[in-house]
């Protein structure tokens, strides 16, 4: 997706909030294409879109700080479409247009009761006079700019502003999060009633658009696709296959970092269920050798990314005439890896984004780069990707290497693979596999004392991570039934040599990430 969509478009200017993508999700769910751009994107670039409205996101900065991010000077006055500022975006609008922003005496975080000051604001049309909202800010607008009226307040501060003549609105709370129950309706009011969108986009529209774009870019060249066995790379391969057919060769690499028996079973599934040309490559020794002595998770990811590219380039040389590499990169991969769309903090390098080496002989094709996981699954069903792949839990590109905390060795991988098999078996037995977004074991680099057969043991610890989510951008720990957890723990301790303790991770994202590394 190039950002030059012919669909009616809402632009979000990213000022550094990790939740910017949630706003985009809510708008896309309403059937309107939404694109996230850096806060300092030139106005001429913004106006190239079928622009209907602009949202200024939240962010960690204070508007009165030196060097705080600002949009182009002419944005608020020159670009005539409606604009909505959220949190930092509200404070920025107020400061730029002559209002006053000051530090709060007490940071407002969590639930607050919003009370409408006026009842005829189009932003709050159809909503009650009082509603719960979610706050996260340390600054307040204490004086609105000239021409603005106060729409709502909380007990602590004014909470929303508008200037109907300029079609500029601002809210202090976060409508994109689930903790603001009526927030989606506020965003819909902005998108449909204020911006005049009709809703002409869906993930299915990506299929035709990407097929045409891929045909144009690839021309008569050949491409290879790096398959991981998961839904992302498989859907990317199926999409590119529509565009170039037999000129795509899919490469499925046994890195030695896959689940137990996964290479053989997944290779058979690809060959029997999908009309893709798939080549299986055994490269365990290369990957394990590259990881010797490495404990830092970022180094692990970059080493794995480097070896992947070496393998792909070797296969491309064998095939001949290959110019492009297809990968199943998704939006969350990009946001967590590199600050592509603004000042959002880098969380970790994904092997197929920030983990790639600077020098590559192949050009990347990433047809799913601006999509979320649930959108990719919808496209996958349209492309007849097998449900067995569609419903698979997300699996990291670096594989089990980032679930072995510390150095990766064959013995540690063996332990983790055995625990992973037991966890999946028990989740499926209890009909819980499809009820969670992702579940996996992590091998910790510590040993603890235990007792087995009346003898003292000093062995490793397995941590179980299971979460519920929609898109992986936020997640909550899964409340698995205690009897299922007991069976999982008992089997792992009893059947996996080298483990004498199992613990359960009850952290949410944020503040934690889903993967441990």
Short mmCIF file of C-alpha atoms in Angstrom, two decimals:
data_model
loop_
_atom_site.label_atom_id
_atom_site.label_comp_id
_atom_site.label_asym_id
_atom_site.label_seq_id
_atom_site.Cartn_x
_atom_site.Cartn_y
_atom_site.Cartn_z
CA UNK A 1 0.00 0.00 0.00
CA UNK A 2 1.76 3.10 -1.23
CA UNK A 3 -0.06 5.87 0.61
CA UNK A 4 -1.41 7.24 -2.70
CA UNK A 5 -4.79 5.61 -2.30
CA UNK A 6 -7.64 6.61 -4.55
CA UNK A 7 -10.01 6.06 -1.64
CA UNK A 8 -11.28 8.87 0.56
CA UNK A 9 -8.58 9.21 3.19
CA UNK A 10 -8.13 10.33 6.77
CA UNK A 11 -4.53 11.24 7.58
CA UNK A 12 -3.10 10.82 11.07
CA UNK A 13 -0.01 12.88 11.82
CA UNK A 14 2.06 10.91 14.33
CA UNK A 15 3.57 12.90 17.19
CA UNK A 16 5.00 9.88 18.96
CA UNK A 17 2.12 8.04 20.58
CA UNK A 18 2.33 4.26 20.61
CA UNK A 19 -1.48 4.30 20.27
CA UNK A 20 -1.58 6.19 16.99
CA UNK A 21 -2.18 2.88 15.21
CA UNK A 22 -5.28 2.22 17.31
CA UNK A 23 -6.86 5.39 15.93
CA UNK A 24 -6.12 4.15 12.42
CA UNK A 25 -7.66 0.77 13.24
CA UNK A 26 -10.90 2.31 14.51
CA UNK A 27 -11.25 4.41 11.36
CA UNK A 28 -10.50 1.52 9.02
CA UNK A 29 -13.03 -0.60 10.89
CA UNK A 30 -15.59 2.07 9.97
CA UNK A 31 -14.78 1.52 6.27
CA UNK A 32 -12.60 4.57 5.68
CA UNK A 33 -8.98 4.32 4.56
CA UNK A 34 -6.63 5.81 7.13
CA UNK A 35 -2.91 6.43 6.76
CA UNK A 36 -0.34 7.41 9.39
CA UNK A 37 2.32 9.93 8.37
CA UNK A 38 5.17 11.67 10.23
CA UNK A 39 4.13 14.85 12.03
CA UNK A 40 6.39 16.96 9.79
CA UNK A 41 5.14 15.63 6.44
CA UNK A 42 5.07 18.56 3.97
CA UNK A 43 1.65 19.96 3.16
CA UNK A 44 2.10 19.28 -0.55
CA UNK A 45 2.62 15.59 0.23
CA UNK A 46 -0.47 15.48 2.46
CA UNK A 47 -2.63 17.13 -0.20
CA UNK A 48 -1.74 14.48 -2.81
CA UNK A 49 -4.25 12.15 -1.12
CA UNK A 50 -8.01 12.08 -1.50
CA UNK A 51 -7.93 13.98 1.77
CA UNK A 52 -11.09 14.29 3.86
CA UNK A 53 -9.67 15.00 7.31
CA UNK A 54 -6.56 15.18 9.49
CA UNK A 55 -6.02 13.86 13.01
CA UNK A 56 -3.14 15.09 15.14
CA UNK A 57 -2.13 12.24 17.45
CA UNK A 58 -1.05 12.19 21.07
CA UNK A 59 2.59 12.02 22.08
CA UNK A 60 5.00 12.16 25.02
CA UNK A 61 6.19 15.76 24.50
CA UNK A 62 5.06 19.03 26.07
CA UNK A 63 4.20 21.80 23.64
CA UNK A 64 6.18 24.38 25.62
CA UNK A 65 9.40 22.29 25.54
CA UNK A 66 12.17 23.45 23.23
CA UNK A 67 12.30 21.17 20.20
CA UNK A 68 8.86 19.62 20.76
CA UNK A 69 7.42 18.22 17.50
CA UNK A 70 5.36 20.64 15.42
CA UNK A 71 3.47 20.22 12.14
CA UNK A 72 4.29 22.36 9.08
CA UNK A 73 3.52 26.03 9.80
CA UNK A 74 0.80 26.28 7.17
CA UNK A 75 -1.05 23.07 8.09
CA UNK A 76 -3.79 24.49 10.29
CA UNK A 77 -4.52 27.49 8.07
CA UNK A 78 -3.76 26.32 4.51
CA UNK A 79 -5.20 22.79 4.52
CA UNK A 80 -8.95 23.41 4.66
CA UNK A 81 -10.23 19.94 5.60
CA UNK A 82 -11.51 19.26 9.15
CA UNK A 83 -8.92 18.56 11.82
CA UNK A 84 -9.08 16.74 15.16
CA UNK A 85 -6.37 16.94 17.83
CA UNK A 86 -6.15 14.17 20.42
CA UNK A 87 -4.30 14.75 23.73
CA UNK A 88 -0.96 16.31 22.62
CA UNK A 89 -2.73 17.12 19.35
CA UNK A 90 -5.30 19.23 21.25
CA UNK A 91 -2.58 21.00 23.22
CA UNK A 92 -0.66 21.68 20.02
CA UNK A 93 -3.69 23.20 18.29
CA UNK A 94 -4.33 25.40 21.33
CA UNK A 95 -0.71 26.57 21.55
CA UNK A 96 -0.32 27.27 17.82
CA UNK A 97 -3.57 29.23 17.56
CA UNK A 98 -3.11 31.50 20.58
CA UNK A 99 -4.33 29.48 23.55
CA UNK A 100 -2.38 28.62 26.69
CA UNK A 101 -1.05 25.23 27.84
CA UNK A 102 0.47 24.66 31.29
CA UNK A 103 1.68 21.68 33.32
CA UNK A 104 -1.03 20.03 35.40
CA UNK A 105 -0.69 20.08 39.18
CA UNK A 106 -1.47 16.38 39.13
CA UNK A 107 -1.12 14.14 36.09
CA UNK A 108 -4.53 12.87 35.00
CA UNK A 109 -4.30 9.17 34.23
CA UNK A 110 -7.12 6.64 34.03
CA UNK A 111 -10.88 7.01 34.06
CA UNK A 112 -12.53 10.43 34.23
CA UNK A 113 -16.11 11.62 33.90
CA UNK A 114 -16.60 13.90 30.92
CA UNK A 115 -19.47 16.41 31.13
CA UNK A 116 -20.66 18.22 28.01
CA UNK A 117 -20.76 22.00 28.39
CA UNK A 118 -22.80 22.44 25.19
CA UNK A 119 -25.16 19.98 23.57
CA UNK A 120 -24.96 20.90 19.87
CA UNK A 121 -21.37 19.93 19.03
CA UNK A 122 -21.26 17.71 15.93
CA UNK A 123 -18.34 15.82 17.47
CA UNK A 124 -20.55 14.57 20.31
CA UNK A 125 -23.80 14.19 18.35
CA UNK A 126 -25.99 11.41 19.69
CA UNK A 127 -23.93 10.95 22.85
CA UNK A 128 -25.04 11.43 26.47
CA UNK A 129 -24.24 14.55 28.45
CA UNK A 130 -21.93 12.55 30.75
CA UNK A 131 -19.65 9.65 29.80
CA UNK A 132 -16.55 7.77 30.94
CA UNK A 133 -13.31 8.62 29.12
CA UNK A 134 -9.68 7.54 29.49
CA UNK A 135 -7.02 10.12 30.30
CA UNK A 136 -3.22 10.07 30.06
CA UNK A 137 -1.67 13.53 30.20
CA UNK A 138 0.46 15.83 32.31
CA UNK A 139 -0.44 19.16 30.66
CA UNK A 140 -3.72 21.05 30.37
CA UNK A 141 -5.15 23.68 28.07
CA UNK A 142 -5.99 26.46 30.53
CA UNK A 143 -7.17 29.05 27.97
CA UNK A 144 -8.68 28.22 24.56
CA UNK A 145 -7.53 30.05 21.42
CA UNK A 146 -9.63 32.98 20.14
CA UNK A 147 -12.77 31.77 18.36
CA UNK A 148 -12.85 28.38 20.13
CA UNK A 149 -15.56 27.31 22.51
CA UNK A 150 -15.27 24.76 25.30
CA UNK A 151 -17.33 21.65 24.50
CA UNK A 152 -16.74 19.61 27.64
CA UNK A 153 -14.93 19.49 30.97
CA UNK A 154 -13.91 17.03 33.65
CA UNK A 155 -13.67 17.87 37.32
CA UNK A 156 -10.03 18.85 36.79
CA UNK A 157 -9.85 20.68 33.45
CA UNK A 158 -11.46 21.59 30.17
CA UNK A 159 -11.60 18.50 27.99
CA UNK A 160 -12.67 19.40 24.45
CA UNK A 161 -12.66 22.47 22.17
CA UNK A 162 -14.02 23.40 18.77
CA UNK A 163 -14.03 26.19 16.22
CA UNK A 164 -16.87 25.36 13.84
CA UNK A 165 -15.92 28.10 11.36
CA UNK A 166 -12.45 26.56 10.92
CA UNK A 167 -13.72 22.98 11.41
CA UNK A 168 -11.02 22.35 14.01
CA UNK A 169 -11.72 20.18 17.04
CA UNK A 170 -9.64 18.97 19.97
CA UNK A 171 -10.14 16.45 22.78
CA UNK A 172 -7.91 15.73 25.78
CA UNK A 173 -8.94 12.09 26.28
CA UNK A 174 -8.26 9.01 24.13
CA UNK A 175 -11.30 7.88 22.10
CA UNK A 176 -9.36 5.05 20.42
CA UNK A 177 -8.95 2.88 23.54
CA UNK A 178 -11.51 0.41 24.85
CA UNK A 179 -11.54 2.26 28.20
CA UNK A 180 -13.45 5.07 26.48
CA UNK A 181 -16.63 3.07 25.77
CA UNK A 182 -18.20 5.67 23.44
CA UNK A 183 -14.95 6.73 21.82
CA UNK A 184 -15.62 4.91 18.57
CA UNK A 185 -18.81 6.93 18.08
CA UNK A 186 -16.84 10.17 18.56
CA UNK A 187 -14.39 9.11 15.85
CA UNK A 188 -17.27 8.10 13.56
CA UNK A 189 -18.91 11.49 14.11
CA UNK A 190 -15.68 13.15 13.02
CA UNK A 191 -15.09 10.88 10.02
CA UNK A 192 -18.64 10.73 8.63
CA UNK A 193 -20.56 13.77 9.88
CA UNK A 194 -17.77 16.32 9.98
CA UNK A 195 -15.41 15.07 7.23
CA UNK A 196 -18.22 13.80 4.99
CA UNK A 197 -16.73 10.33 4.33
CA UNK A 198 -19.01 7.67 2.84
CA UNK A 199 -16.96 4.59 3.70
CA UNK A 200 -15.52 3.16 0.46
CA UNK A 201 -12.63 1.03 1.77
CA UNK A 202 -12.19 -2.49 3.11
CA UNK A 203 -9.20 -4.83 3.43
CA UNK A 204 -10.57 -6.74 0.43
CA UNK A 205 -9.85 -3.67 -1.70
CA UNK A 206 -6.14 -4.24 -1.03
CA UNK A 207 -6.15 -7.40 -3.15
CA UNK A 208 -6.88 -5.78 -6.52
CA UNK A 209 -4.81 -2.69 -5.76
CA UNK A 210 -1.75 -4.67 -4.71
CA UNK A 211 -1.97 -7.12 -7.61
CA UNK A 212 -1.85 -4.24 -10.08
CA UNK A 213 0.96 -2.47 -8.18
CA UNK A 214 3.04 -5.68 -8.01
CA UNK A 215 2.57 -6.40 -11.72
CA UNK A 216 3.76 -2.91 -12.58
CA UNK A 217 6.79 -3.05 -10.30
CA UNK A 218 7.97 -6.60 -11.05
CA UNK A 219 7.58 -6.43 -14.81
CA UNK A 220 9.12 -9.56 -16.33
CA UNK A 221 11.47 -10.33 -13.41
CA UNK A 222 11.32 -13.29 -11.08
CA UNK A 223 10.67 -13.04 -7.34
CA UNK A 224 11.26 -15.23 -4.31
CA UNK A 225 9.12 -15.19 -1.17
CA UNK A 226 10.41 -15.96 2.30
CA UNK A 227 7.80 -18.25 3.86
CA UNK A 228 7.74 -18.69 7.64
CA UNK A 229 4.73 -21.00 7.88
CA UNK A 230 2.61 -18.27 9.45
CA UNK A 231 -0.36 -16.36 8.10
CA UNK A 232 1.52 -13.16 7.17
CA UNK A 233 4.08 -14.57 4.75
CA UNK A 234 1.57 -17.08 3.37
CA UNK A 235 -0.98 -14.39 2.52
CA UNK A 236 1.78 -12.23 1.01
CA UNK A 237 2.83 -15.19 -1.16
CA UNK A 238 -0.75 -15.87 -2.25
CA UNK A 239 -1.24 -12.22 -3.14
CA UNK A 240 1.97 -12.00 -5.18
CA UNK A 241 1.09 -15.30 -6.86
CA UNK A 242 -2.03 -13.64 -8.29
CA UNK A 243 0.21 -11.00 -9.85
CA UNK A 244 3.18 -12.99 -11.19
CA UNK A 245 2.14 -16.66 -11.04
CA UNK A 246 4.98 -19.12 -11.68
CA UNK A 247 7.59 -16.34 -11.66
CA UNK A 248 7.43 -16.51 -7.84
CA UNK A 249 9.36 -19.20 -5.96
CA UNK A 250 8.62 -19.56 -2.24
CA UNK A 251 11.51 -20.44 0.07
CA UNK A 252 10.72 -22.16 3.39
CA UNK A 253 13.86 -22.33 5.54
CA UNK A 254 14.48 -24.80 8.35
CA UNK A 255 16.40 -22.51 10.68
CA UNK A 256 16.53 -24.99 13.52
CA UNK A 257 14.51 -22.38 15.43
CA UNK A 258 11.06 -23.67 14.44
CA UNK A 259 8.65 -25.65 16.58
CA UNK A 260 9.05 -29.39 16.90
CA UNK A 261 8.28 -31.07 13.55
CA UNK A 262 7.07 -27.80 12.03
CA UNK A 263 9.35 -27.77 9.00
CA UNK A 264 8.12 -31.11 7.65
CA UNK A 265 4.42 -30.63 8.46
CA UNK A 266 4.23 -27.07 7.11
CA UNK A 267 6.13 -27.94 3.94
CA UNK A 268 3.64 -30.73 3.28
CA UNK A 269 0.73 -28.36 3.90
CA UNK A 270 2.08 -25.82 1.41
CA UNK A 271 2.63 -28.42 -1.28
CA UNK A 272 -0.70 -30.20 -0.81
CA UNK A 273 -3.11 -27.32 -0.12
CA UNK A 274 -1.80 -24.29 -2.01
CA UNK A 275 -0.76 -23.78 -5.63
CA UNK A 276 2.60 -22.26 -4.75
CA UNK A 277 6.03 -23.31 -5.94
CA UNK A 278 7.75 -24.04 -2.61
CA UNK A 279 11.38 -25.02 -2.01
CA UNK A 280 12.42 -26.31 1.42
CA UNK A 281 15.95 -25.37 2.54
CA UNK A 282 17.74 -26.98 5.47
CA UNK A 283 19.99 -24.39 7.10
CA UNK A 284 19.98 -25.18 10.84
CA UNK A 285 23.78 -25.23 11.14
CA UNK A 286 24.18 -21.75 9.64
CA UNK A 287 21.70 -20.16 12.02
CA UNK A 288 22.91 -21.89 15.17
CA UNK A 289 26.54 -21.09 14.34
CA UNK A 290 25.68 -17.41 13.86
CA UNK A 291 24.05 -17.30 17.32
CA UNK A 292 26.93 -18.82 19.29
CA UNK A 293 27.79 -16.72 22.32
CA UNK A 294 25.11 -14.09 21.65
CA UNK A 295 22.77 -13.14 24.49
CA UNK A 296 21.56 -9.65 23.49
CA UNK A 297 18.11 -9.93 21.85
CA UNK A 298 18.75 -7.17 19.30
CA UNK A 299 21.96 -8.90 18.16
CA UNK A 300 20.06 -12.18 17.87
CA UNK A 301 17.47 -10.61 15.61
CA UNK A 302 20.03 -8.90 13.40
CA UNK A 303 22.15 -12.05 13.06
CA UNK A 304 19.11 -14.08 12.10
CA UNK A 305 18.06 -11.41 9.61
CA UNK A 306 21.54 -11.45 8.10
CA UNK A 307 21.58 -15.24 7.68
CA UNK A 308 18.06 -15.25 6.22
CA UNK A 309 19.19 -12.84 3.52
CA UNK A 310 22.27 -14.96 2.80
CA UNK A 311 20.06 -18.02 2.33
CA UNK A 312 17.56 -16.14 0.16
CA UNK A 313 20.31 -14.68 -2.02
CA UNK A 314 21.89 -18.14 -2.48
CA UNK A 315 18.54 -19.51 -3.58
CA UNK A 316 17.98 -16.53 -5.88
CA UNK A 317 21.34 -17.19 -7.56
CA UNK A 318 20.34 -20.83 -8.07
CA UNK A 319 17.04 -19.84 -9.67
CA UNK A 320 18.42 -17.00 -11.78
CA UNK A 321 16.77 -13.76 -12.89
CA UNK A 322 15.48 -12.97 -9.39
CA UNK A 323 15.29 -9.29 -8.48
CA UNK A 324 12.72 -9.14 -5.66
CA UNK A 325 12.17 -10.67 -2.21
CA UNK A 326 8.58 -10.89 -0.91
CA UNK A 327 8.05 -10.67 2.86
CA UNK A 328 4.97 -10.70 5.08
CA UNK A 329 5.82 -7.54 6.99
CA UNK A 330 2.82 -6.04 8.86
CA UNK A 331 2.08 -2.60 10.26
CA UNK A 332 2.91 -3.52 13.90
CA UNK A 333 6.28 -4.92 12.72
CA UNK A 334 7.12 -1.56 11.18
CA UNK A 335 5.92 0.53 14.12
CA UNK A 336 7.81 -1.53 16.72
CA UNK A 337 11.00 -1.76 14.68
CA UNK A 338 11.80 1.63 13.26
CA UNK A 339 10.44 5.15 13.50
CA UNK A 340 9.17 5.12 9.93
CA UNK A 341 6.03 7.14 10.61
CA UNK A 342 7.29 9.61 13.15
CA UNK A 343 9.00 9.82 16.54
CA UNK A 344 7.41 6.69 18.07
CA UNK A 345 10.02 4.90 20.12
CA UNK A 346 11.69 1.82 18.67
CA UNK A 347 10.64 -1.21 20.73
CA UNK A 348 12.51 -4.00 18.96
CA UNK A 349 13.86 -4.92 15.54
CA UNK A 350 11.84 -7.47 13.64
CA UNK A 351 14.05 -9.64 11.46
CA UNK A 352 12.18 -8.54 8.35
CA UNK A 353 12.25 -4.82 9.16
CA UNK A 354 14.95 -3.34 11.40
CA UNK A 355 16.83 -6.64 11.47
CA UNK A 356 17.74 -6.69 7.78
CA UNK A 357 21.33 -6.00 6.75
CA UNK A 358 22.05 -2.66 5.07
CA UNK A 359 23.44 -4.39 1.98
CA UNK A 360 20.99 -6.53 0.05
CA UNK A 361 21.06 -7.70 -3.55
CA UNK A 362 17.28 -8.10 -3.60
CA UNK A 363 14.60 -5.41 -3.56
CA UNK A 364 11.78 -5.88 -1.06
CA UNK A 365 8.10 -6.32 -1.88
CA UNK A 366 5.92 -6.03 1.24
CA UNK A 367 2.28 -6.03 0.10
CA UNK A 368 0.89 -6.21 3.66
CA UNK A 369 3.16 -3.58 5.20
CA UNK A 370 0.33 -1.21 6.17
CA UNK A 371 -2.12 -3.84 7.41
CA UNK A 372 -2.99 -5.26 10.81
CA UNK A 373 -3.12 -8.98 11.57
CA UNK A 374 -6.91 -9.29 11.55
CA UNK A 375 -7.05 -7.49 8.19
CA UNK A 376 -4.49 -9.94 6.80
CA UNK A 377 -6.56 -12.90 8.00
CA UNK A 378 -9.61 -11.50 6.20
CA UNK A 379 -7.59 -11.17 2.98
CA UNK A 380 -6.24 -14.68 3.47
CA UNK A 381 -9.73 -16.12 3.52
CA UNK A 382 -10.55 -14.26 0.31
CA UNK A 383 -7.46 -15.89 -1.24
CA UNK A 384 -8.44 -19.38 0.01
CA UNK A 385 -5.47 -19.76 2.35
CA UNK A 386 -6.11 -22.89 4.49
CA UNK A 387 -7.78 -22.24 7.84
CA UNK A 388 -5.02 -24.20 9.53
CA UNK A 389 -2.66 -21.37 8.58
CA UNK A 390 -5.17 -18.53 8.99
CA UNK A 391 -5.83 -19.49 12.63
CA UNK A 392 -2.25 -20.11 13.63
CA UNK A 393 -0.93 -18.08 16.51
CA UNK A 394 1.62 -15.44 15.52
CA UNK A 395 5.16 -16.78 15.51
CA UNK A 396 8.18 -14.44 15.56
CA UNK A 397 10.40 -14.32 12.49
CA UNK A 398 13.51 -15.16 14.57
CA UNK A 399 11.60 -18.18 15.87
CA UNK A 400 12.44 -19.76 19.19
CA UNK A 401 15.69 -17.80 19.42
CA UNK A 402 13.82 -14.93 21.09
CA UNK A 403 12.05 -17.32 23.45
CA UNK A 404 15.33 -18.71 24.75
CA UNK A 405 16.46 -15.95 27.06
CA UNK A 406 20.24 -15.83 26.83
CA UNK A 407 22.44 -17.86 24.51
CA UNK A 408 20.71 -20.19 22.05
CA UNK A 409 21.99 -23.78 22.12
CA UNK A 410 20.69 -27.05 20.70
CA UNK A 411 19.93 -28.34 24.20
CA UNK A 412 17.95 -25.23 25.17
CA UNK A 413 16.03 -25.38 21.90
CA UNK A 414 15.19 -29.03 22.57
CA UNK A 415 13.77 -28.13 25.98
CA UNK A 416 11.74 -25.25 24.59
CA UNK A 417 10.38 -27.26 21.64
CA UNK A 418 9.16 -29.99 23.98
CA UNK A 419 7.44 -27.46 26.26
CA UNK A 420 5.90 -25.72 23.24
CA UNK A 421 4.43 -28.99 21.94
CA UNK A 422 2.87 -29.78 25.31
CA UNK A 423 1.39 -26.28 25.65
CA UNK A 424 -0.25 -26.45 22.21
CA UNK A 425 -1.56 -29.98 22.81
CA UNK A 426 -3.19 -28.98 26.10
CA UNK A 427 -4.69 -25.76 24.71
CA UNK A 428 -6.25 -27.68 21.82
CA UNK A 429 -7.44 -30.44 24.14
CA UNK A 430 -9.19 -27.83 26.32
CA UNK A 431 -10.58 -25.97 23.23
CA UNK A 432 -8.62 -22.88 24.26
CA UNK A 433 -6.25 -22.52 21.29
CA UNK A 434 -8.63 -20.32 19.26
CA UNK A 435 -9.68 -18.37 22.36
CA UNK A 436 -6.28 -16.71 22.80
CA UNK A 437 -4.32 -14.52 20.40
CA UNK A 438 -0.98 -16.13 21.19
CA UNK A 439 0.43 -18.62 23.69
CA UNK A 440 3.99 -19.86 24.06
CA UNK A 441 6.65 -20.94 26.56
CA UNK A 442 9.81 -18.98 27.34
CA UNK A 443 12.96 -20.68 28.66
CA UNK A 444 14.50 -18.57 31.42
CA UNK A 445 18.26 -18.39 32.04
CA UNK A 446 17.93 -19.30 35.71
CA UNK A 447 17.83 -22.54 37.68
CA UNK A 448 15.81 -23.19 40.82
CA UNK A 449 15.79 -25.88 43.48
CA UNK A 450 13.19 -28.62 43.23
CA UNK A 451 12.46 -32.10 44.50
CA UNK A 452 11.85 -35.08 42.22
CA UNK A 453 11.74 -38.66 43.44
CA UNK A 454 12.94 -37.58 46.89
CA UNK A 455 16.05 -36.09 45.32
CA UNK A 456 17.11 -32.46 45.08
CA UNK A 457 17.08 -30.94 41.60
CA UNK A 458 18.52 -27.70 40.30
CA UNK A 459 16.97 -27.12 36.89
CA UNK A 460 15.58 -24.49 34.51
CA UNK A 461 12.31 -22.52 34.62
CA UNK A 462 9.67 -22.27 31.89
CA UNK A 463 7.43 -19.17 31.79
CA UNK A 464 4.08 -19.51 30.00
CA UNK A 465 2.83 -16.45 28.12
CA UNK A 466 -0.78 -16.39 26.85
CA UNK A 467 -2.54 -13.20 25.73
CA UNK A 468 -5.78 -11.97 24.22
CA UNK A 469 -5.65 -9.26 21.57
CA UNK A 470 -7.14 -8.04 18.30
CA UNK A 471 -4.09 -6.76 16.45
CA UNK A 472 -1.08 -7.28 18.69
CA UNK A 473 -0.64 -3.55 19.32
CA UNK A 474 -2.17 -3.97 22.78
CA UNK A 475 -2.81 -7.20 24.66
CA UNK A 476 -4.06 -8.52 27.98
CA UNK A 477 -2.90 -11.68 29.72
CA UNK A 478 -5.29 -14.57 29.16
CA UNK A 479 -7.25 -15.86 32.16
CA UNK A 480 -6.75 -19.56 31.40
CA UNK A 481 -8.77 -22.01 33.54
CA UNK A 482 -6.80 -23.25 36.51
CA UNK A 483 -7.30 -26.91 35.66
CA UNK A 484 -5.81 -26.35 32.19
CA UNK A 485 -2.86 -24.48 33.69
CA UNK A 486 -2.33 -27.30 36.16
CA UNK A 487 -2.22 -29.91 33.37
CA UNK A 488 0.22 -27.79 31.37
CA UNK A 489 2.54 -27.36 34.35
CA UNK A 490 2.37 -31.00 35.41
CA UNK A 491 3.14 -32.32 31.95
CA UNK A 492 6.03 -29.92 31.31
CA UNK A 493 7.73 -30.70 34.63
CA UNK A 494 7.10 -34.43 34.25
CA UNK A 495 7.95 -34.85 30.56
CA UNK A 496 10.58 -32.22 29.75
CA UNK A 497 13.99 -33.16 31.08
CA UNK A 498 15.74 -30.14 32.55
CA UNK A 499 12.65 -28.28 33.83
CA UNK A 500 11.46 -28.32 37.44
CA UNK A 501 9.34 -25.15 37.62
CA UNK A 502 6.63 -23.46 35.51
CA UNK A 503 5.47 -19.85 36.05
CA UNK A 504 2.73 -17.81 34.34
CA UNK A 505 3.20 -14.29 32.94
CA UNK A 506 0.37 -11.95 34.00
CA UNK A 507 1.69 -8.78 32.31
CA UNK A 508 -0.31 -6.78 29.78
CA UNK A 509 0.95 -4.87 26.74
CA UNK A 510 1.72 -2.12 27.54
CA UNK A 511 3.76 -1.89 29.69
CA UNK A 512 5.20 -5.26 28.62
CA UNK A 513 5.55 -6.54 25.07
CA UNK A 514 4.01 -9.86 24.05
CA UNK A 515 7.32 -11.57 23.31
CA UNK A 516 9.94 -11.44 26.05
CA UNK A 517 12.69 -10.41 23.63
#
